[in-house]
PDB file of C-alpha atoms and ligand atoms in Angstrom:
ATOM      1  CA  UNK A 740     128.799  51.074  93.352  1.00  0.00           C
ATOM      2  CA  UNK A 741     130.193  49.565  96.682  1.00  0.00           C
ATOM      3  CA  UNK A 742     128.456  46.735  98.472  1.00  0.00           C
ATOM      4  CA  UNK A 743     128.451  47.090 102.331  1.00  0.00           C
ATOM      5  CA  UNK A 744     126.580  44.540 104.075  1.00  0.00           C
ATOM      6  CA  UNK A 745     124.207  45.659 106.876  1.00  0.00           C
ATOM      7  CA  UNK A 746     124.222  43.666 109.625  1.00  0.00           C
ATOM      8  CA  UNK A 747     125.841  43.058 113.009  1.00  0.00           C
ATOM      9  CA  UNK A 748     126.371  39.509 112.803  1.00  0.00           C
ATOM     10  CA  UNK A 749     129.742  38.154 112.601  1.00  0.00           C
ATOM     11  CA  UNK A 750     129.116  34.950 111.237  1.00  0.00           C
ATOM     12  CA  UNK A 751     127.091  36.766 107.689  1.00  0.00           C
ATOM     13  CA  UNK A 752     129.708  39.469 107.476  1.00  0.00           C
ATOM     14  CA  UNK A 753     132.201  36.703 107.494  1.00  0.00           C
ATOM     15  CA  UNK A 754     130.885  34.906 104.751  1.00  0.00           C
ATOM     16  CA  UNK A 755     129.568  38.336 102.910  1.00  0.00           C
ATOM     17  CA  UNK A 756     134.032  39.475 103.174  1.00  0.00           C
ATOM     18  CA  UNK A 757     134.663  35.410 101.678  1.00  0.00           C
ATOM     19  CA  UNK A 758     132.748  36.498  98.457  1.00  0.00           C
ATOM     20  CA  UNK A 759     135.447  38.903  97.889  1.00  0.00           C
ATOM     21  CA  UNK A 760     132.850  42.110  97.314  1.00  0.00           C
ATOM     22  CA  UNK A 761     132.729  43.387 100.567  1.00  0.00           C
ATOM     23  CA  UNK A 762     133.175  47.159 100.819  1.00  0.00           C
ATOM     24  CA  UNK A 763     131.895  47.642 104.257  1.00  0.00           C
ATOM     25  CA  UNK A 764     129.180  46.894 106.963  1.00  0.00           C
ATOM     26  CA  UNK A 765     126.277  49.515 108.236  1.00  0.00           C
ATOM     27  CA  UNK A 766     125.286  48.190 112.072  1.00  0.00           C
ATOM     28  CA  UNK A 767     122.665  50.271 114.077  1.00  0.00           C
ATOM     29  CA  UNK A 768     121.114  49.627 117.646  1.00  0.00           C
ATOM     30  CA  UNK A 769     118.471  47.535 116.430  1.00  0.00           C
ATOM     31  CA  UNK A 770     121.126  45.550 114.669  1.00  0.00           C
ATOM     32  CA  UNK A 771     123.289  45.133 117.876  1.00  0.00           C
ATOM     33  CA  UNK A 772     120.312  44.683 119.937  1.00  0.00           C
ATOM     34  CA  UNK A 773     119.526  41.905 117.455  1.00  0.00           C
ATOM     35  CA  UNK A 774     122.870  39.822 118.521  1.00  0.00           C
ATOM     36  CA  UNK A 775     121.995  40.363 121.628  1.00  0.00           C
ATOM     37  CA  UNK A 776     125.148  42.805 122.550  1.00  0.00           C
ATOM     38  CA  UNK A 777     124.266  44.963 125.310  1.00  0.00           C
ATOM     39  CA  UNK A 778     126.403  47.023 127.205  1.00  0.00           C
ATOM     40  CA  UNK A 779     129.112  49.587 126.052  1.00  0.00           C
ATOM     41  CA  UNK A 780     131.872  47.771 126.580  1.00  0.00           C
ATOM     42  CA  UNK A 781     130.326  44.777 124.713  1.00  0.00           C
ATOM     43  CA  UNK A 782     128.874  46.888 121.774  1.00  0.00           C
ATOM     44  CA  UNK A 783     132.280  48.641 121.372  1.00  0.00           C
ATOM     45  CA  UNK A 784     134.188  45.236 121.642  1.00  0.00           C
ATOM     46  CA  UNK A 785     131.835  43.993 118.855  1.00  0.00           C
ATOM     47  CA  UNK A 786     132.835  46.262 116.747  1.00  0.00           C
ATOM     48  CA  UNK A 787     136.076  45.983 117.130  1.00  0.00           C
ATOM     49  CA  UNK A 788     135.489  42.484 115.972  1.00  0.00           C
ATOM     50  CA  UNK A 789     133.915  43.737 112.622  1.00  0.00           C
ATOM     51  CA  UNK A 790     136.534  46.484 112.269  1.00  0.00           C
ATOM     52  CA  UNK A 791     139.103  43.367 112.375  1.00  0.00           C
ATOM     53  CA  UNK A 792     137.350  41.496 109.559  1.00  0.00           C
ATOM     54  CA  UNK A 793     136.327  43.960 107.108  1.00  0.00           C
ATOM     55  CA  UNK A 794     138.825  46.403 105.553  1.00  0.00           C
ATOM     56  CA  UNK A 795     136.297  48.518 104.345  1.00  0.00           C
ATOM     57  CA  UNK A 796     134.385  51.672 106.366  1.00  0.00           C
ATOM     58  CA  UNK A 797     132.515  50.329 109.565  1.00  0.00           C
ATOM     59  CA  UNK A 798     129.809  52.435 110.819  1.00  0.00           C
ATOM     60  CA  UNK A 799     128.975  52.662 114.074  1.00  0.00           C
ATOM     61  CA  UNK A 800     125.999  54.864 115.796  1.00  0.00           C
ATOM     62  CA  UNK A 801     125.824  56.808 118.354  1.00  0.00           C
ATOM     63  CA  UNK A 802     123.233  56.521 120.947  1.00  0.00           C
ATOM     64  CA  UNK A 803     123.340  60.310 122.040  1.00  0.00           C
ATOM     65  CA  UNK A 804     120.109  62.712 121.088  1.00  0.00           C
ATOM     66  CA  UNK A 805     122.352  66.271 122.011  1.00  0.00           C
ATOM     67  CA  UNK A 806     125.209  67.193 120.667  1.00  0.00           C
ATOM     68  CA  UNK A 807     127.762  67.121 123.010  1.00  0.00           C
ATOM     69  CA  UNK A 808     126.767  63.670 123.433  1.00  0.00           C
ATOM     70  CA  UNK A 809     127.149  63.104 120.237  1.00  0.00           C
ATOM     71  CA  UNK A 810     130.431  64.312 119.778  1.00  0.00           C
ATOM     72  CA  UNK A 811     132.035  62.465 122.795  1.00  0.00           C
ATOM     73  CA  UNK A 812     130.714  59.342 121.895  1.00  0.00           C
ATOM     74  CA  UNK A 813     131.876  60.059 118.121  1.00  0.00           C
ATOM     75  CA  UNK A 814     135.568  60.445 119.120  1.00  0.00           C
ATOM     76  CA  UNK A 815     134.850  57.452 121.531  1.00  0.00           C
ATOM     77  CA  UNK A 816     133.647  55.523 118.554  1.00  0.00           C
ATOM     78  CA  UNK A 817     136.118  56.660 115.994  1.00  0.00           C
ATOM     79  CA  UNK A 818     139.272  55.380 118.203  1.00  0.00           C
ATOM     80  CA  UNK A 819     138.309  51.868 118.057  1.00  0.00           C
ATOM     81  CA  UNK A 820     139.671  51.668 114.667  1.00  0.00           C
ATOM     82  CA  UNK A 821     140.397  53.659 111.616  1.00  0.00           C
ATOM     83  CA  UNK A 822     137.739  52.446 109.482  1.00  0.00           C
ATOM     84  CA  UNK A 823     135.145  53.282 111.686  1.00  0.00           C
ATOM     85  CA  UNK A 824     132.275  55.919 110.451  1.00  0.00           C
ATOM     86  CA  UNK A 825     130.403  57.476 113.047  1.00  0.00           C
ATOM     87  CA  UNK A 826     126.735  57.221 112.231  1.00  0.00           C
ATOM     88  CA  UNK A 827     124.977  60.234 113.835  1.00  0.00           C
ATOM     89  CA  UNK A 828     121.272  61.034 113.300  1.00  0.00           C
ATOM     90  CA  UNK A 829     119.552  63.433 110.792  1.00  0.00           C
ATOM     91  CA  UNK A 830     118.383  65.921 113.885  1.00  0.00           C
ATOM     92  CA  UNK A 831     119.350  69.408 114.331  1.00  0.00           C
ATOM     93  CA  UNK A 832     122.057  68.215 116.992  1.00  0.00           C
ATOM     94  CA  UNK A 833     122.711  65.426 114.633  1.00  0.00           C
ATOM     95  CA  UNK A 834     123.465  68.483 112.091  1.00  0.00           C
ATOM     96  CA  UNK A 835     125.701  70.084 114.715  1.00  0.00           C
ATOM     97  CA  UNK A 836     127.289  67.004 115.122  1.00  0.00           C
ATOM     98  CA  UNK A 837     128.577  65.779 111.765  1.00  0.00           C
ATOM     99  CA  UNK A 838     130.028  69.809 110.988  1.00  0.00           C
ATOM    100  CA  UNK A 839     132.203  69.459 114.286  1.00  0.00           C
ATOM    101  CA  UNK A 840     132.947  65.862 114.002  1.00  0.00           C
ATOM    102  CA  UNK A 841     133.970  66.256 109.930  1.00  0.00           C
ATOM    103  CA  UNK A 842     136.029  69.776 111.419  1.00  0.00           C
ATOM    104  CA  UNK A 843     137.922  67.794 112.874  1.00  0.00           C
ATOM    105  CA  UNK A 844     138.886  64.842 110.583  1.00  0.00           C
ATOM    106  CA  UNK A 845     136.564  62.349 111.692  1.00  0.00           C
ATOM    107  CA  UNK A 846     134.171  60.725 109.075  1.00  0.00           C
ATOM    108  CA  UNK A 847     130.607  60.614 109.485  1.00  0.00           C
ATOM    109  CA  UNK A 848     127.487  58.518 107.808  1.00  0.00           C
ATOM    110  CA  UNK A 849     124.375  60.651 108.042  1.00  0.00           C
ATOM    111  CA  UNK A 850     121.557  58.653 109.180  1.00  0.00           C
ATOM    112  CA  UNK A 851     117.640  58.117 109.034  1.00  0.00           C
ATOM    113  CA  UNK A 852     117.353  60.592 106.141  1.00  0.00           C
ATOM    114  CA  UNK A 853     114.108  60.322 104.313  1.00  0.00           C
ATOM    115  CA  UNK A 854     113.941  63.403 102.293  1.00  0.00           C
ATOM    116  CA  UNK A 855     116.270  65.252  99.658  1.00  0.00           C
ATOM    117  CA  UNK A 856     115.871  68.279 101.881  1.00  0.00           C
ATOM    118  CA  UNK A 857     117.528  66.213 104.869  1.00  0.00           C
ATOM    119  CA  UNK A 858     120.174  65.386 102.025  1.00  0.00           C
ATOM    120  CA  UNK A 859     121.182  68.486 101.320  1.00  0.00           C
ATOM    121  CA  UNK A 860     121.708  69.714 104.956  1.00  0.00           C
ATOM    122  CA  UNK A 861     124.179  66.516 105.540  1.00  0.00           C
ATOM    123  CA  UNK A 862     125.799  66.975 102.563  1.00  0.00           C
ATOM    124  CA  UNK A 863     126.172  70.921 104.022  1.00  0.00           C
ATOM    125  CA  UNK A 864     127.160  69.526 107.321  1.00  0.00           C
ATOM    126  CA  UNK A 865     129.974  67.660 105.334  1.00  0.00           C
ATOM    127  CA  UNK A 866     128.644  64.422 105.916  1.00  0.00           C
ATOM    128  CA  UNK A 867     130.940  61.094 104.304  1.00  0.00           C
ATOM    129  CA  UNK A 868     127.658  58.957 103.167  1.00  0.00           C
ATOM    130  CA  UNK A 869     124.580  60.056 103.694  1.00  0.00           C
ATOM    131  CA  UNK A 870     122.055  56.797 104.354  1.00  0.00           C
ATOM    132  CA  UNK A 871     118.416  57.323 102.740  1.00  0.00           C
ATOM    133  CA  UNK A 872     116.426  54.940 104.090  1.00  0.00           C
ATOM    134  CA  UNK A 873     114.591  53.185 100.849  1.00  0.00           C
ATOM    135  CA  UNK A 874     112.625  50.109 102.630  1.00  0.00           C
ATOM    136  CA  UNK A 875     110.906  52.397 104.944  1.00  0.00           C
ATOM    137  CA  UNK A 876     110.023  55.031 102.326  1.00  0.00           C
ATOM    138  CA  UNK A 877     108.227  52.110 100.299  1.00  0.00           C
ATOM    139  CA  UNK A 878     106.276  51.022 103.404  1.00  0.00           C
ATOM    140  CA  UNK A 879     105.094  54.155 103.874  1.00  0.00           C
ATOM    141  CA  UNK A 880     104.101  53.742 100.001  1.00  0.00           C
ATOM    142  CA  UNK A 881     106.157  56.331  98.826  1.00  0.00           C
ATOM    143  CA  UNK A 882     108.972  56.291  96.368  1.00  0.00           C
ATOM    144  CA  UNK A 883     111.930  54.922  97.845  1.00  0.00           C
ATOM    145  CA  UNK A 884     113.419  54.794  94.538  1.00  0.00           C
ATOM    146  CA  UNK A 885     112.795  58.091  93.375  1.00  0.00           C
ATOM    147  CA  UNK A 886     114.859  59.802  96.517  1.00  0.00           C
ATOM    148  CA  UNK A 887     117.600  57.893  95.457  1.00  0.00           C
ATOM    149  CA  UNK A 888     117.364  59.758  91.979  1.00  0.00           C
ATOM    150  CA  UNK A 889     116.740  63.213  93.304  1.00  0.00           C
ATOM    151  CA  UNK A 890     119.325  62.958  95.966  1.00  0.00           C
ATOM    152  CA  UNK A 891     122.064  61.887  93.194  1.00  0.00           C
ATOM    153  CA  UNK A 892     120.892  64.369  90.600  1.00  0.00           C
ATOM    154  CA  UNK A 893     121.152  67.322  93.370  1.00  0.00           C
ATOM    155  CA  UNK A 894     124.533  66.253  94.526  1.00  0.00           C
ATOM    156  CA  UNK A 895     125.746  66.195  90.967  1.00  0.00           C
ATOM    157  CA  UNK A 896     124.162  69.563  90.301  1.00  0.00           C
ATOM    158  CA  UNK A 897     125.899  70.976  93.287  1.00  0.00           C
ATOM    159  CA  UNK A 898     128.728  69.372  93.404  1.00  0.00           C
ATOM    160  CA  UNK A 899     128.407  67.443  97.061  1.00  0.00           C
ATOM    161  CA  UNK A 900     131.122  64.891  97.960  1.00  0.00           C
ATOM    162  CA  UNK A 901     128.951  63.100 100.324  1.00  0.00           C
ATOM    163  CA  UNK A 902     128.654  59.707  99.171  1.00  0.00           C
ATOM    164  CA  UNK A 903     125.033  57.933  98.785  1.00  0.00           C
ATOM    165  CA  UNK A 904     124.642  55.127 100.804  1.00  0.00           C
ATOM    166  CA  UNK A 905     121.064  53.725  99.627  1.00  0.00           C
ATOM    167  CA  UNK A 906     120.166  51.848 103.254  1.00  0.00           C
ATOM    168  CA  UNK A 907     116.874  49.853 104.499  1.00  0.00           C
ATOM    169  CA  UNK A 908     117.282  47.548 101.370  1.00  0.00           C
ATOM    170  CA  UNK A 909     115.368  44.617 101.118  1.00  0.00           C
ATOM    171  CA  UNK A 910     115.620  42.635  98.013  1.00  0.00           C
ATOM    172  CA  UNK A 911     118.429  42.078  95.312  1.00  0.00           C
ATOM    173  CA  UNK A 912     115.987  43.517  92.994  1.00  0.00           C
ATOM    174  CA  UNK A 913     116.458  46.924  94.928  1.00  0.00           C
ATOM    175  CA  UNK A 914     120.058  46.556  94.777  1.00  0.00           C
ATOM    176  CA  UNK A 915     119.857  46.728  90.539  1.00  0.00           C
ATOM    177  CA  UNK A 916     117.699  49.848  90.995  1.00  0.00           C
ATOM    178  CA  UNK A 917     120.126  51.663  93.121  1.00  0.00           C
ATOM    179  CA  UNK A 918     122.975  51.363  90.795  1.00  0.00           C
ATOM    180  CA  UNK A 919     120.705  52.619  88.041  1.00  0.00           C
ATOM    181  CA  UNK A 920     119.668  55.494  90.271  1.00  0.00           C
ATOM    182  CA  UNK A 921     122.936  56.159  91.559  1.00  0.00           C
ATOM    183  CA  UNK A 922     123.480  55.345  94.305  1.00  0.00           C
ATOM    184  CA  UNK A 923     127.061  55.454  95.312  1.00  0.00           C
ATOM    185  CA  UNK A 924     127.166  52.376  98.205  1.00  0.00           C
ATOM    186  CA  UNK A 925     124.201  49.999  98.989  1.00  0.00           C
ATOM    187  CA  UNK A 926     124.178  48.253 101.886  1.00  0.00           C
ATOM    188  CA  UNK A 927     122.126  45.075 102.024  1.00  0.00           C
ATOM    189  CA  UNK A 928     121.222  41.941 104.446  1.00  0.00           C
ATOM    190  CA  UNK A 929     123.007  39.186 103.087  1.00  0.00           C
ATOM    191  CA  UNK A 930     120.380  37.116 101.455  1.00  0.00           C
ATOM    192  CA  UNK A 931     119.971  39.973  98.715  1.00  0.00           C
ATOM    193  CA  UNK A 932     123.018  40.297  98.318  1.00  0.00           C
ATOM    194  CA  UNK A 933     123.259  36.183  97.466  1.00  0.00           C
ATOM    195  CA  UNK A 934     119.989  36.266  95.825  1.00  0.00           C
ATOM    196  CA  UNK A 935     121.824  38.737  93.287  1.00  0.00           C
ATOM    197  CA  UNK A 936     123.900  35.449  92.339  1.00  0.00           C
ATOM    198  CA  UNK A 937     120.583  33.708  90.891  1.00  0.00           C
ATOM    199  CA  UNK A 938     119.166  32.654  87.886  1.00  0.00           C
ATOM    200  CA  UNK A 939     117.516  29.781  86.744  1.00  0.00           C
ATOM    201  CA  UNK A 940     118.834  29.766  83.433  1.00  0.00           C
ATOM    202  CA  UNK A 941     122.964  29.420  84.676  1.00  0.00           C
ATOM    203  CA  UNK A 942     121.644  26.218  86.783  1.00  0.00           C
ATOM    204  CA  UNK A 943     119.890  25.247  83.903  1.00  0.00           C
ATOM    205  CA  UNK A 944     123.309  25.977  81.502  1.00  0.00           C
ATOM    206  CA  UNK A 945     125.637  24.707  83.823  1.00  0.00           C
ATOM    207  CA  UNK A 946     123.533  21.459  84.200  1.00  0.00           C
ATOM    208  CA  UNK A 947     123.932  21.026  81.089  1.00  0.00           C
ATOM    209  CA  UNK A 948     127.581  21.538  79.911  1.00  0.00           C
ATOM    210  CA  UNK A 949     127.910  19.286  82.502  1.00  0.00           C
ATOM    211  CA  UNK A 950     125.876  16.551  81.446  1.00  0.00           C
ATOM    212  CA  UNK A 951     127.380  17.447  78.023  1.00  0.00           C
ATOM    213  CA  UNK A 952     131.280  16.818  79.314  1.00  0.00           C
ATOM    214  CA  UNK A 953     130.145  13.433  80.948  1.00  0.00           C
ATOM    215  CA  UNK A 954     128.531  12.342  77.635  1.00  0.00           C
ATOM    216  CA  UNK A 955     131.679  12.657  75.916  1.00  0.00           C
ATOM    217  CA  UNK A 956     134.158  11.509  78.663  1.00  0.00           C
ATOM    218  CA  UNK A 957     131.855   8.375  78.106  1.00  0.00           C
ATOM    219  CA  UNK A 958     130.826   8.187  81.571  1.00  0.00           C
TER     220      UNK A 958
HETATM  221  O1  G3P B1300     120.582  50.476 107.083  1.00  0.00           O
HETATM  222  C1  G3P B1300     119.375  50.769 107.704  1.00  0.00           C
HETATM  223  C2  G3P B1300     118.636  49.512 107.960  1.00  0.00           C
HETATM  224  O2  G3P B1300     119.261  48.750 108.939  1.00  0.00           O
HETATM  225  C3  G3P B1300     117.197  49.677 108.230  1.00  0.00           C
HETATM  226  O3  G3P B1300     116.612  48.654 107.554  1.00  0.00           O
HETATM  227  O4  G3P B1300     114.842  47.074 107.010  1.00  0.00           O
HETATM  228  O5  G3P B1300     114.970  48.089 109.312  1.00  0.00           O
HETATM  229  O6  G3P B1300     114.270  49.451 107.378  1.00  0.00           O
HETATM  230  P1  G3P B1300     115.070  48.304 107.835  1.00  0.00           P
END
């Protein structure tokens, strides 16, 4: 399973790429909007910036509701750099969108997709990831989880390429349950990705063999 961190600040994605396990980075509107980027130019200079420090895929939204819209903006998008994704909207036009923009070799992460029947259409559409939003399932106080596992047993069934990016995670505990459920990519904020790295039994272990190597270094 890939980690991709999802955010749109350059300071976390920085320190998420330092860890070594950084696949990629997920950004949307709210995310820029979050920085405080406004304005094309800015937004597309931004993530030019992420493109620069992350190898890994980079997706980046469009803002477009109709498709041709959506497809200008797409090939806009998917000339800043090659490891841009364009991230395009699970709407008919959104649909549209991802078949022309996969036609003609440019990869796509299928957005806002809450339901395996939205899954299947991407996956149709020939959508790269396809980004089920967990978090927002939960609040809702359905099974976030459970998508997850129908989505990946129906792409295995069929036969789908489209990767699963499990999105809208919010703790690390969500990030064990999508690699049981199969999830192919999770992207995460960065404090569940870090809060992956903790248990209090290693601080209580390494405490100790450290005490232990004092003790006999007579110190
Ligand atoms: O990747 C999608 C994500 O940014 C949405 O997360 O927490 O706003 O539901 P959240």
């Amino acid at each position: 399973m890939k980690f991709f961190i999802d955010t749109a600040n350059i300071d976390q994605i920085k320190e998420a790429a330092e860890l070594g396990i950084l696949d990629g980075v997920t950004t949307n509107p709210s995310l820029m909007a979050k920085e405080g980027i406004t304005g094309t130019d800015n937004i597309y200079a931004h993530y030019k910036a992420i493109c620069a420090i992350v190898d890994g895929d980079v997706s980046a939204e469009v803002i477009s509701t109709e498709f041709k819209g959506m497809i200008e903006e797409g090939r806009l998008l998917a000339d800043l750099a090659p490891n841009v994704v364009v991230k395009v909207p699970m709407t008919k036009d959104g649909v549209k969108a991802i078949n022309w923009l996969t036609s003609h070799d440019i990869r796509t992460n299928c957005t806002l997709v809450f339901s395996a029947g939205q899954a299947i259409l991407a996956a149709k559409a020939g959508a790269t990831y396809l980004s089920p939003f967990i978090g927002r399932v939960d609040d809702i106080n359905w099974d976030g989880m459970a998508l997850i596992r129908d989505i990946a047993e129906i792409y295995t069934i069929q036969g789908y390429d489209t990767a699963i990016l499990a999105a809208s995670i919010r703790t690390s505990r969500q990030i064990v349950e999508c690699a049981k459920a199969g999830a192919d990519v999770v992207t995460c904020p960065l404090p569940a990705i870090l809060g992956l790295l903790k248990h209090p039994l290693t601080d209580i272990g390494l405490a100790q063999f450290l005490a232990d190597h004092k003790k006999a270094e007579g110190k």
